[in-house]
GROMACS .gro file of N, CA and C in nm:
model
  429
    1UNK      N    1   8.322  10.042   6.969
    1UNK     CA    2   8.368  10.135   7.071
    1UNK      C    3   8.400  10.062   7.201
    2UNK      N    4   8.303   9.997   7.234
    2UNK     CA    5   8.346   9.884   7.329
    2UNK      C    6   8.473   9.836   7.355
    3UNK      N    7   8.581   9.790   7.236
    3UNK     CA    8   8.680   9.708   7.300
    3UNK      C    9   8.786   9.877   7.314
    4UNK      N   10   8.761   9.984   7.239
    4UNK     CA   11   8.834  10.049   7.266
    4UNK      C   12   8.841  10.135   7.460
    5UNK      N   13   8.711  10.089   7.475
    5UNK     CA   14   8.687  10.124   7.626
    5UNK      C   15   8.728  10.034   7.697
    6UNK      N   16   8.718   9.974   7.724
    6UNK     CA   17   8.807   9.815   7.764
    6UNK      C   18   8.983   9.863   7.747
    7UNK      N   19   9.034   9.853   7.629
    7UNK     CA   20   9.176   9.932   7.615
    7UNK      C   21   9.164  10.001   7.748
    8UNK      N   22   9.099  10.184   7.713
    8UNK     CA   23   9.137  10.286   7.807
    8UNK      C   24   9.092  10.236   7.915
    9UNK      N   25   9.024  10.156   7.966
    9UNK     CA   26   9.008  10.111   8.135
    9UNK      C   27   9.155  10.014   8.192
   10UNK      N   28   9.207   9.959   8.054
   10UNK     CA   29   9.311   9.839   8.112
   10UNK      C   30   9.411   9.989   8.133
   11UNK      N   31   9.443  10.100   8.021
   11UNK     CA   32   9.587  10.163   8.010
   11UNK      C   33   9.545  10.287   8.198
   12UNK      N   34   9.402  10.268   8.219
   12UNK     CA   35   9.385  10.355   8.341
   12UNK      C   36   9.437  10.274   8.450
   13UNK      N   37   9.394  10.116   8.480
   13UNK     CA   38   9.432  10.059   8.581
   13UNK      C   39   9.600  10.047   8.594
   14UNK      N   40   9.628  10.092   8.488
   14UNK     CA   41   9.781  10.076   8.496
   14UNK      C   42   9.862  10.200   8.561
   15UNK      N   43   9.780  10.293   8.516
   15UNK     CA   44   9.778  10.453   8.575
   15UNK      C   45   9.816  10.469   8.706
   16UNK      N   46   9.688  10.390   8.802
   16UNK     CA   47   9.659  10.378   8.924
   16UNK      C   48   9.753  10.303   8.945
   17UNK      N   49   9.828  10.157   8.907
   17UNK     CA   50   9.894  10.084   8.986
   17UNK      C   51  10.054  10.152   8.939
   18UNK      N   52  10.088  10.235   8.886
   18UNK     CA   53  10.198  10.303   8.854
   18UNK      C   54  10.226  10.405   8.921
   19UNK      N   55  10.098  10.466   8.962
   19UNK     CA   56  10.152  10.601   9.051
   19UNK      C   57  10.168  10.534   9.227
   20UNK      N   58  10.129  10.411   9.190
   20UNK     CA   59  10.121  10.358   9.387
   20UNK      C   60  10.270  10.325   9.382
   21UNK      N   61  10.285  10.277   9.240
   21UNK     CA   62  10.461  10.250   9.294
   21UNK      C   63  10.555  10.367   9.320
   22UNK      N   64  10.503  10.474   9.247
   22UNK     CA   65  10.598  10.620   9.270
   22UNK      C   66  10.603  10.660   9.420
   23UNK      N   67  10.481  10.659   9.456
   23UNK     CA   68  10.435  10.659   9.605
   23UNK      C   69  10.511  10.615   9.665
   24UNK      N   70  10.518  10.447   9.674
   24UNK     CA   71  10.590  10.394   9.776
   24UNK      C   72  10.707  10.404   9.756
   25UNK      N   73  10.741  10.428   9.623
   25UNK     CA   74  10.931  10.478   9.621
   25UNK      C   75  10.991  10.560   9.716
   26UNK      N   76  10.894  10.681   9.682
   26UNK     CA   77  10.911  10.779   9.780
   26UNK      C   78  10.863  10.790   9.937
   27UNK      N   79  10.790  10.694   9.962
   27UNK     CA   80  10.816  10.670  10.089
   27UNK      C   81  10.908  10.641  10.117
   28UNK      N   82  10.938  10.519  10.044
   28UNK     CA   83  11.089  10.447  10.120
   28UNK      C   84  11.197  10.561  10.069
   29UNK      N   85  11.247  10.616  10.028
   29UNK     CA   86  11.336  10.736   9.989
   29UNK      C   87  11.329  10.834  10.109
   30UNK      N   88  11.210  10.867  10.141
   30UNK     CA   89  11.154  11.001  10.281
   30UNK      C   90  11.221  10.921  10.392
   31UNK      N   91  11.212  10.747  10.414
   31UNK     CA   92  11.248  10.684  10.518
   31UNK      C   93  11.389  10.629  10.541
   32UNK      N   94  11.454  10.693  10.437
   32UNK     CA   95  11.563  10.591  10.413
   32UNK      C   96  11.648  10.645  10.556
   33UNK      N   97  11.662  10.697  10.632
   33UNK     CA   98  11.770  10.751  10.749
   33UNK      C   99  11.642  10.679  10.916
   34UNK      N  100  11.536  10.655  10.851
   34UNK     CA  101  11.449  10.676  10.978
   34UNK      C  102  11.491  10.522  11.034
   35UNK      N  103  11.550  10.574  11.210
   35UNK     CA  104  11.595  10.453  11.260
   35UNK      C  105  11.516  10.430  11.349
   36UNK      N  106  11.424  10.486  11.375
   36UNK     CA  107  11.324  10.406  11.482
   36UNK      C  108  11.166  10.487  11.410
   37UNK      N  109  11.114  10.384  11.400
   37UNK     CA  110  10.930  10.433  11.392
   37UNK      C  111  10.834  10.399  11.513
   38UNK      N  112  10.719  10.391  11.540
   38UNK     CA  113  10.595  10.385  11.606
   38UNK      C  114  10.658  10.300  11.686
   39UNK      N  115  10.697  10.220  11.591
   39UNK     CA  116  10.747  10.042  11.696
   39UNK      C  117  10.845  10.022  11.760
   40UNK      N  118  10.919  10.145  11.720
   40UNK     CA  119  11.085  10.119  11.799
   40UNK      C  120  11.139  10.068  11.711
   41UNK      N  121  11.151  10.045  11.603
   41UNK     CA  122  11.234   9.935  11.510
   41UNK      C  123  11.249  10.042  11.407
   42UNK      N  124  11.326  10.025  11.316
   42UNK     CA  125  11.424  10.110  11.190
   42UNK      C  126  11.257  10.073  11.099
   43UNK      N  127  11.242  10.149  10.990
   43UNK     CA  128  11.166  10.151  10.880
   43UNK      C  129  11.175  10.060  10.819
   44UNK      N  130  11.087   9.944  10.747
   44UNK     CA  131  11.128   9.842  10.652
   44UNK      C  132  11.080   9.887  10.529
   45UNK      N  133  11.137   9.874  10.431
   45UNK     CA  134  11.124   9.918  10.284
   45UNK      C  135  11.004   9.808  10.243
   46UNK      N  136  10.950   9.932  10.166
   46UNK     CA  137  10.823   9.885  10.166
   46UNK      C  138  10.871   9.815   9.943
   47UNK      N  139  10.751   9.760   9.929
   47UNK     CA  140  10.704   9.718   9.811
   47UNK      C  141  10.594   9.648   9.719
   48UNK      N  142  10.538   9.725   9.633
   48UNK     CA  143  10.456   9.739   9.535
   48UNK      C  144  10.406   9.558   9.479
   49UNK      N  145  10.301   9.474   9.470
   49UNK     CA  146  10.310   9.369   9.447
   49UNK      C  147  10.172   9.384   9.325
   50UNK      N  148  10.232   9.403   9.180
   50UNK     CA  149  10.111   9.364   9.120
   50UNK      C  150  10.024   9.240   9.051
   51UNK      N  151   9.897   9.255   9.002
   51UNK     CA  152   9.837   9.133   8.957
   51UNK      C  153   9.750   9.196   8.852
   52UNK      N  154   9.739   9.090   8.746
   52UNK     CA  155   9.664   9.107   8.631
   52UNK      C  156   9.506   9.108   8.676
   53UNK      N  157   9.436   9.221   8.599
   53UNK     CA  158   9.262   9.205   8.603
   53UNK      C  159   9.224   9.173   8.500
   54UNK      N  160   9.083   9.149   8.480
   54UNK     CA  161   9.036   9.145   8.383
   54UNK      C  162   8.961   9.273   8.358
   55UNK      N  163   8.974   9.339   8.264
   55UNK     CA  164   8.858   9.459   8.203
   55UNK      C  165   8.754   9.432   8.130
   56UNK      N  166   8.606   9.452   8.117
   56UNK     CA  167   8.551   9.414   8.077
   56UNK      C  168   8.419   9.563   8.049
   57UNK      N  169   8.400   9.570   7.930
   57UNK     CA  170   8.274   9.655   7.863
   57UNK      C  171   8.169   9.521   7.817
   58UNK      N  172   8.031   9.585   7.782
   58UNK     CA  173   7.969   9.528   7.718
   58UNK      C  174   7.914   9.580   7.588
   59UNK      N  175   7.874   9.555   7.478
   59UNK     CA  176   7.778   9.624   7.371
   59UNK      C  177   7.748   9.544   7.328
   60UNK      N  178   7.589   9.551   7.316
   60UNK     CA  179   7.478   9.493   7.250
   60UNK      C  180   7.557   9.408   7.097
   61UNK      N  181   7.605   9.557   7.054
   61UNK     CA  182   7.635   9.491   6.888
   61UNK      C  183   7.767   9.400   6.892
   62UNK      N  184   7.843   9.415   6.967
   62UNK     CA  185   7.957   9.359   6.965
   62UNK      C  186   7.991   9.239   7.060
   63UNK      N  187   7.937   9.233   7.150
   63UNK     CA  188   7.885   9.126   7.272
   63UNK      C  189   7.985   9.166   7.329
   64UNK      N  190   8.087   9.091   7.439
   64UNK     CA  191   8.165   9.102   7.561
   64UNK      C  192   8.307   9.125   7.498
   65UNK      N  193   8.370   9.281   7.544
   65UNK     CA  194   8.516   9.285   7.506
   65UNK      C  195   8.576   9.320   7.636
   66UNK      N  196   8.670   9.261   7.630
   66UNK     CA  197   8.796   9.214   7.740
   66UNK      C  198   8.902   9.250   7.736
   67UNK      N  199   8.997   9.305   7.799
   67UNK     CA  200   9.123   9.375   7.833
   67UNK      C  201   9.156   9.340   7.923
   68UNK      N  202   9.328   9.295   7.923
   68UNK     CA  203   9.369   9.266   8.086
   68UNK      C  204   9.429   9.407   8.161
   69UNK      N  205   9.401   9.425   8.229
   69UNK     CA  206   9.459   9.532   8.261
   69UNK      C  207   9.579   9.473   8.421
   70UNK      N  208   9.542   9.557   8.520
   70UNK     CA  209   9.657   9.569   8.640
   70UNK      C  210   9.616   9.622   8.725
   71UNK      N  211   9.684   9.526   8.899
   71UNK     CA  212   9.605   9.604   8.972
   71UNK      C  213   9.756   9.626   9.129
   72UNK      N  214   9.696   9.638   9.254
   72UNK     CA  215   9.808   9.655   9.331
   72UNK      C  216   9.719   9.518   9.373
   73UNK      N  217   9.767   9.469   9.406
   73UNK     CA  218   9.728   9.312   9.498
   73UNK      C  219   9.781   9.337   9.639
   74UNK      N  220   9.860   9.368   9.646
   74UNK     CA  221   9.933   9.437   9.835
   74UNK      C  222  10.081   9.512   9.824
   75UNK      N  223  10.070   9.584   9.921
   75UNK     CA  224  10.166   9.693   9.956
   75UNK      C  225  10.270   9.617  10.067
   76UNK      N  226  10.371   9.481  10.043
   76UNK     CA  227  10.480   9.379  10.144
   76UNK      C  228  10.596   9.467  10.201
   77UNK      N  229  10.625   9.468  10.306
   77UNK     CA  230  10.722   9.488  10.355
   77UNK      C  231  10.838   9.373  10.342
   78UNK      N  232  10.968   9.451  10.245
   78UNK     CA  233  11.049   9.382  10.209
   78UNK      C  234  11.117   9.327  10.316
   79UNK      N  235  11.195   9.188  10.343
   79UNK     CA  236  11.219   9.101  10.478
   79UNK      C  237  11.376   9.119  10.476
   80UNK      N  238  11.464   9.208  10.361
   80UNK     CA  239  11.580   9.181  10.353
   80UNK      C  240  11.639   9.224  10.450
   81UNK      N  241  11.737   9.218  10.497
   81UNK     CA  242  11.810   9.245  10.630
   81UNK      C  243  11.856   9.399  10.617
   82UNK      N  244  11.855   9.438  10.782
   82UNK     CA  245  11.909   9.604  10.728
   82UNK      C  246  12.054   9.651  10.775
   83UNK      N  247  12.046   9.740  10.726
   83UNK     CA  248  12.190   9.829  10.707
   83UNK      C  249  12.242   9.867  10.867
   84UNK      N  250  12.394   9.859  10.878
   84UNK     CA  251  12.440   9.861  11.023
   84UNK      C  252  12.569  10.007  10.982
   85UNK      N  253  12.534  10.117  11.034
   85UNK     CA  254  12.640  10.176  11.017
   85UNK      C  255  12.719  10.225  11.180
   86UNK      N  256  12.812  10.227  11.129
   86UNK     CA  257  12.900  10.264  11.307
   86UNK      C  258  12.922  10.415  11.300
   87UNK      N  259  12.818  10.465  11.431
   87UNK     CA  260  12.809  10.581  11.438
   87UNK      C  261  12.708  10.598  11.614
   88UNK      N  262  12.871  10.612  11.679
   88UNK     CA  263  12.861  10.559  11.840
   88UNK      C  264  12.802  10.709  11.851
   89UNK      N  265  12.810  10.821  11.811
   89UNK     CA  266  12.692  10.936  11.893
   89UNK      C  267  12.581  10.896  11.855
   90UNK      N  268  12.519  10.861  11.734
   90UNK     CA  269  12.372  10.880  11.745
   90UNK      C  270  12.293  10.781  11.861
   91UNK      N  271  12.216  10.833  11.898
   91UNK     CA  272  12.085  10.810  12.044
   91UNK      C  273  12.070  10.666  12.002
   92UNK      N  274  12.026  10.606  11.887
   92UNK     CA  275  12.013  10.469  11.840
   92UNK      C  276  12.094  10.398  11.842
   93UNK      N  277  12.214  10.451  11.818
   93UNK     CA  278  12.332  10.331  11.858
   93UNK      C  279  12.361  10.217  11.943
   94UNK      N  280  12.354  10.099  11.936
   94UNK     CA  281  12.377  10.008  12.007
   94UNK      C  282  12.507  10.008  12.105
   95UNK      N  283  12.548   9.881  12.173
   95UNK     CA  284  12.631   9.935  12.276
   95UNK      C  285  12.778   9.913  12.204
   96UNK      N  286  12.777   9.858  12.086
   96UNK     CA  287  12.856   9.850  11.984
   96UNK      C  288  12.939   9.978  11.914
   97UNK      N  289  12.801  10.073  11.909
   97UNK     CA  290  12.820  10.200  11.849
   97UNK      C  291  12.763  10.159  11.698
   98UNK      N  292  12.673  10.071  11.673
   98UNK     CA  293  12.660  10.060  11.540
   98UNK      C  294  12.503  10.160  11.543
   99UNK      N  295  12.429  10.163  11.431
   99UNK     CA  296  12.331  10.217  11.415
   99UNK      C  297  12.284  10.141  11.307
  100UNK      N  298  12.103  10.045  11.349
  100UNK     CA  299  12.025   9.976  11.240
  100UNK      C  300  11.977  10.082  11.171
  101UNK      N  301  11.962  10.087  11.009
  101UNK     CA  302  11.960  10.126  10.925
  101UNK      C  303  11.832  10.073  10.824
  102UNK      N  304  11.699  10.166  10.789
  102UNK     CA  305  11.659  10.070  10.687
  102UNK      C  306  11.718  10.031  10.573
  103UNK      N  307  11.660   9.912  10.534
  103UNK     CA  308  11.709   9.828  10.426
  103UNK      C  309  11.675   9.865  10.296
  104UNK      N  310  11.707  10.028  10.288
  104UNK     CA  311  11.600  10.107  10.179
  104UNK      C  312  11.759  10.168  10.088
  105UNK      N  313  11.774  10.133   9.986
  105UNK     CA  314  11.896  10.154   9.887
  105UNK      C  315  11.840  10.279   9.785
  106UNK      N  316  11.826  10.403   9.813
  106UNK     CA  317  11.820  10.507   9.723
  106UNK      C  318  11.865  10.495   9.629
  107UNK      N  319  11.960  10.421   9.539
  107UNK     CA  320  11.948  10.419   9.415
  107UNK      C  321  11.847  10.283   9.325
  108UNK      N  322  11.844  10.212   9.425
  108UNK     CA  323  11.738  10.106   9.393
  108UNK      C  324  11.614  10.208   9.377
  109UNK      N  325  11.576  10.282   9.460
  109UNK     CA  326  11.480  10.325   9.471
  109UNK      C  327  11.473  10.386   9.346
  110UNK      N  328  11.542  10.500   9.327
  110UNK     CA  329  11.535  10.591   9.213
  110UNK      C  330  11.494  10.534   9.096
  111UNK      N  331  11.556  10.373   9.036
  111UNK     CA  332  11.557  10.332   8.924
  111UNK      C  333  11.429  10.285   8.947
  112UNK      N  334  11.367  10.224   9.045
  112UNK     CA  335  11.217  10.193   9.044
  112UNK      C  336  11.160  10.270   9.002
  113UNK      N  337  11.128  10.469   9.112
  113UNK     CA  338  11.068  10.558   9.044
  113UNK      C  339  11.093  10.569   8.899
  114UNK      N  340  11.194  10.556   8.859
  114UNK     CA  341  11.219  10.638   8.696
  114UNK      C  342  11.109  10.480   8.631
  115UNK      N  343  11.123  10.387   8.621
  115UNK     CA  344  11.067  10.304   8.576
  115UNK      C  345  10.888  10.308   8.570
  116UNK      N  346  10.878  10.310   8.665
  116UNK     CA  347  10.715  10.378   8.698
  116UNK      C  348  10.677  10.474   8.648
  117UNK      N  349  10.770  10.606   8.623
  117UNK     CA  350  10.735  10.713   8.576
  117UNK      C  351  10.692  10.634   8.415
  118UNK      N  352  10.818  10.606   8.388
  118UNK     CA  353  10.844  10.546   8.210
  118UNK      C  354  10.687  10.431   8.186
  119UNK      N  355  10.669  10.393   8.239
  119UNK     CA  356  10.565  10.319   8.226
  119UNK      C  357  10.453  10.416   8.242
  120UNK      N  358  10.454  10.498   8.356
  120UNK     CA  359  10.314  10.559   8.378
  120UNK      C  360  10.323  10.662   8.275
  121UNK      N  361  10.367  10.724   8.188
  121UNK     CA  362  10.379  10.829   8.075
  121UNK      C  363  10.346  10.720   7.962
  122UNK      N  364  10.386  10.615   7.949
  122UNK     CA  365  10.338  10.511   7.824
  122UNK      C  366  10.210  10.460   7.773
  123UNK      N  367  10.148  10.476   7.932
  123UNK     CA  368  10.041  10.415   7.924
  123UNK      C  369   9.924  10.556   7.909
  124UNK      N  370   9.939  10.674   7.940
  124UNK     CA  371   9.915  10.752   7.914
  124UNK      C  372   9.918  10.804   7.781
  125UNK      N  373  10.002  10.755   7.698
  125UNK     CA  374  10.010  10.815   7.544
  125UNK      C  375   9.939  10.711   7.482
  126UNK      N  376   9.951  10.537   7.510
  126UNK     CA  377   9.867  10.494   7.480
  126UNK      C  378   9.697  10.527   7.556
  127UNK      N  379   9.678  10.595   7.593
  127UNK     CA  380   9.543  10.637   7.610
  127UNK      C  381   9.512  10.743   7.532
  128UNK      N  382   9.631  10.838   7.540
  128UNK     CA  383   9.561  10.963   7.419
  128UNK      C  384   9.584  10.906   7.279
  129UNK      N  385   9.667  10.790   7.261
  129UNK     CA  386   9.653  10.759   7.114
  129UNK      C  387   9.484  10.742   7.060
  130UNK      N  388   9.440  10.621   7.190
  130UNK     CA  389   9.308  10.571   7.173
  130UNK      C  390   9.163  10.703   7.185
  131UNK      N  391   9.221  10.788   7.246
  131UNK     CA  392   9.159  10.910   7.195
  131UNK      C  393   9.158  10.986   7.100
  132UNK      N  394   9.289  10.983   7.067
  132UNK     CA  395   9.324  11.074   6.889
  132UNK      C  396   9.247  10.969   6.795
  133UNK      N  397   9.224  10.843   6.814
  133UNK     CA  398   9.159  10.783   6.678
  133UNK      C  399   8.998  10.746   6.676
  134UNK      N  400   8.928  10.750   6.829
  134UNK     CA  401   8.841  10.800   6.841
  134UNK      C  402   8.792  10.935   6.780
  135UNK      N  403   8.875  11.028   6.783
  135UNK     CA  404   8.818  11.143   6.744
  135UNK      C  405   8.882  11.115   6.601
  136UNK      N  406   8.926  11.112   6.530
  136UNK     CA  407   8.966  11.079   6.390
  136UNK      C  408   8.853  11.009   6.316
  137UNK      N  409   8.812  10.922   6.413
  137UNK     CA  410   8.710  10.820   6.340
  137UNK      C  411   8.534  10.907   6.334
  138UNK      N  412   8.517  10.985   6.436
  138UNK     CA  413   8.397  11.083   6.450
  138UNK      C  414   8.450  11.194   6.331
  139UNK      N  415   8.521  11.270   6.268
  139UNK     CA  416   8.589  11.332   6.218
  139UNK      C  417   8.505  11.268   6.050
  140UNK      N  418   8.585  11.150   6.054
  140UNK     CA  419   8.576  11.077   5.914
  140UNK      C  420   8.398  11.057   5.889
  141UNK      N  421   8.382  11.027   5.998
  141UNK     CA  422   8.245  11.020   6.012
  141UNK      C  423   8.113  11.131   5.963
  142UNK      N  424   8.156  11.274   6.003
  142UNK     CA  425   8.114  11.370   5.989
  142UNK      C  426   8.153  11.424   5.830
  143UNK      N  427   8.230  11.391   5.764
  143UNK     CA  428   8.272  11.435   5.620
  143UNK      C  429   8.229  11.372   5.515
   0.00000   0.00000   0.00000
């Protein structure tokens, strides 16, 4: 039972680091027009940086089982340069008439979310798999 707990702890940490990326998608998506924040400066698109863990159960009968699972290691603000559109009314406009823009590409974004989703639903079916044969195996057990 052990390494199968190990499994569902690696397919959970994946859970967690899958829905942080949906998150920050949608931050940067909510921010994509925002030309000035706290700081005075346009929004920088944010991004998701993961790293492998180790998972680890113990049992007596089976000794030490291990799973790698996944984690968020840090939440970087992407450095790419931002978007300049010319649009001499808005208040932000430079004396140019341009307007800084975050560096946040809504369809980049989108394909991230959909990707995260696709992963975070995967890892989820691999968890109810590891539950359907848990209970299959108590099942067989009982007959």
């Amino acid at each position: 039972m052990s390494t199968l707990g190990s499994a569902v702890r690696a397919g959970a940490s994946a859970l967690a680091a899958e829905r942080m990326r949906i998150e920050v998608a949608v931050s940067n998506l909510a921010n994509a027009e925002s030309t000035r924040g706290p700081d005075g400066q346009p929004y920088k698109r944010r991004d998701v940086v993961l790293q492998t863990t180790t998972v680890q159960d113990f049992d007596n009968s089976l000794g030490r089982a291990t799973a790698v699972g996944v984690e968020v290691a840090a939440v970087v603000e992407d450095q790419g340069p931002a978007r300049r559109r010319f649009e001499p009314s808005h208040p932000d406009a430079d004396k140019d008439g341009y307007v800084t823009l975050p560096n946040v590409d809504p369809a980049e974004e989108m394909v991230d979310m959909l990707g995260a989703a696709r992963a975070y639903q995967a890892n989820l079916t691999a968890i109810g798999l590891i539950r359907d044969l848990v209970q299959r195996a108590l099942d067989l057990g009982r007959g």
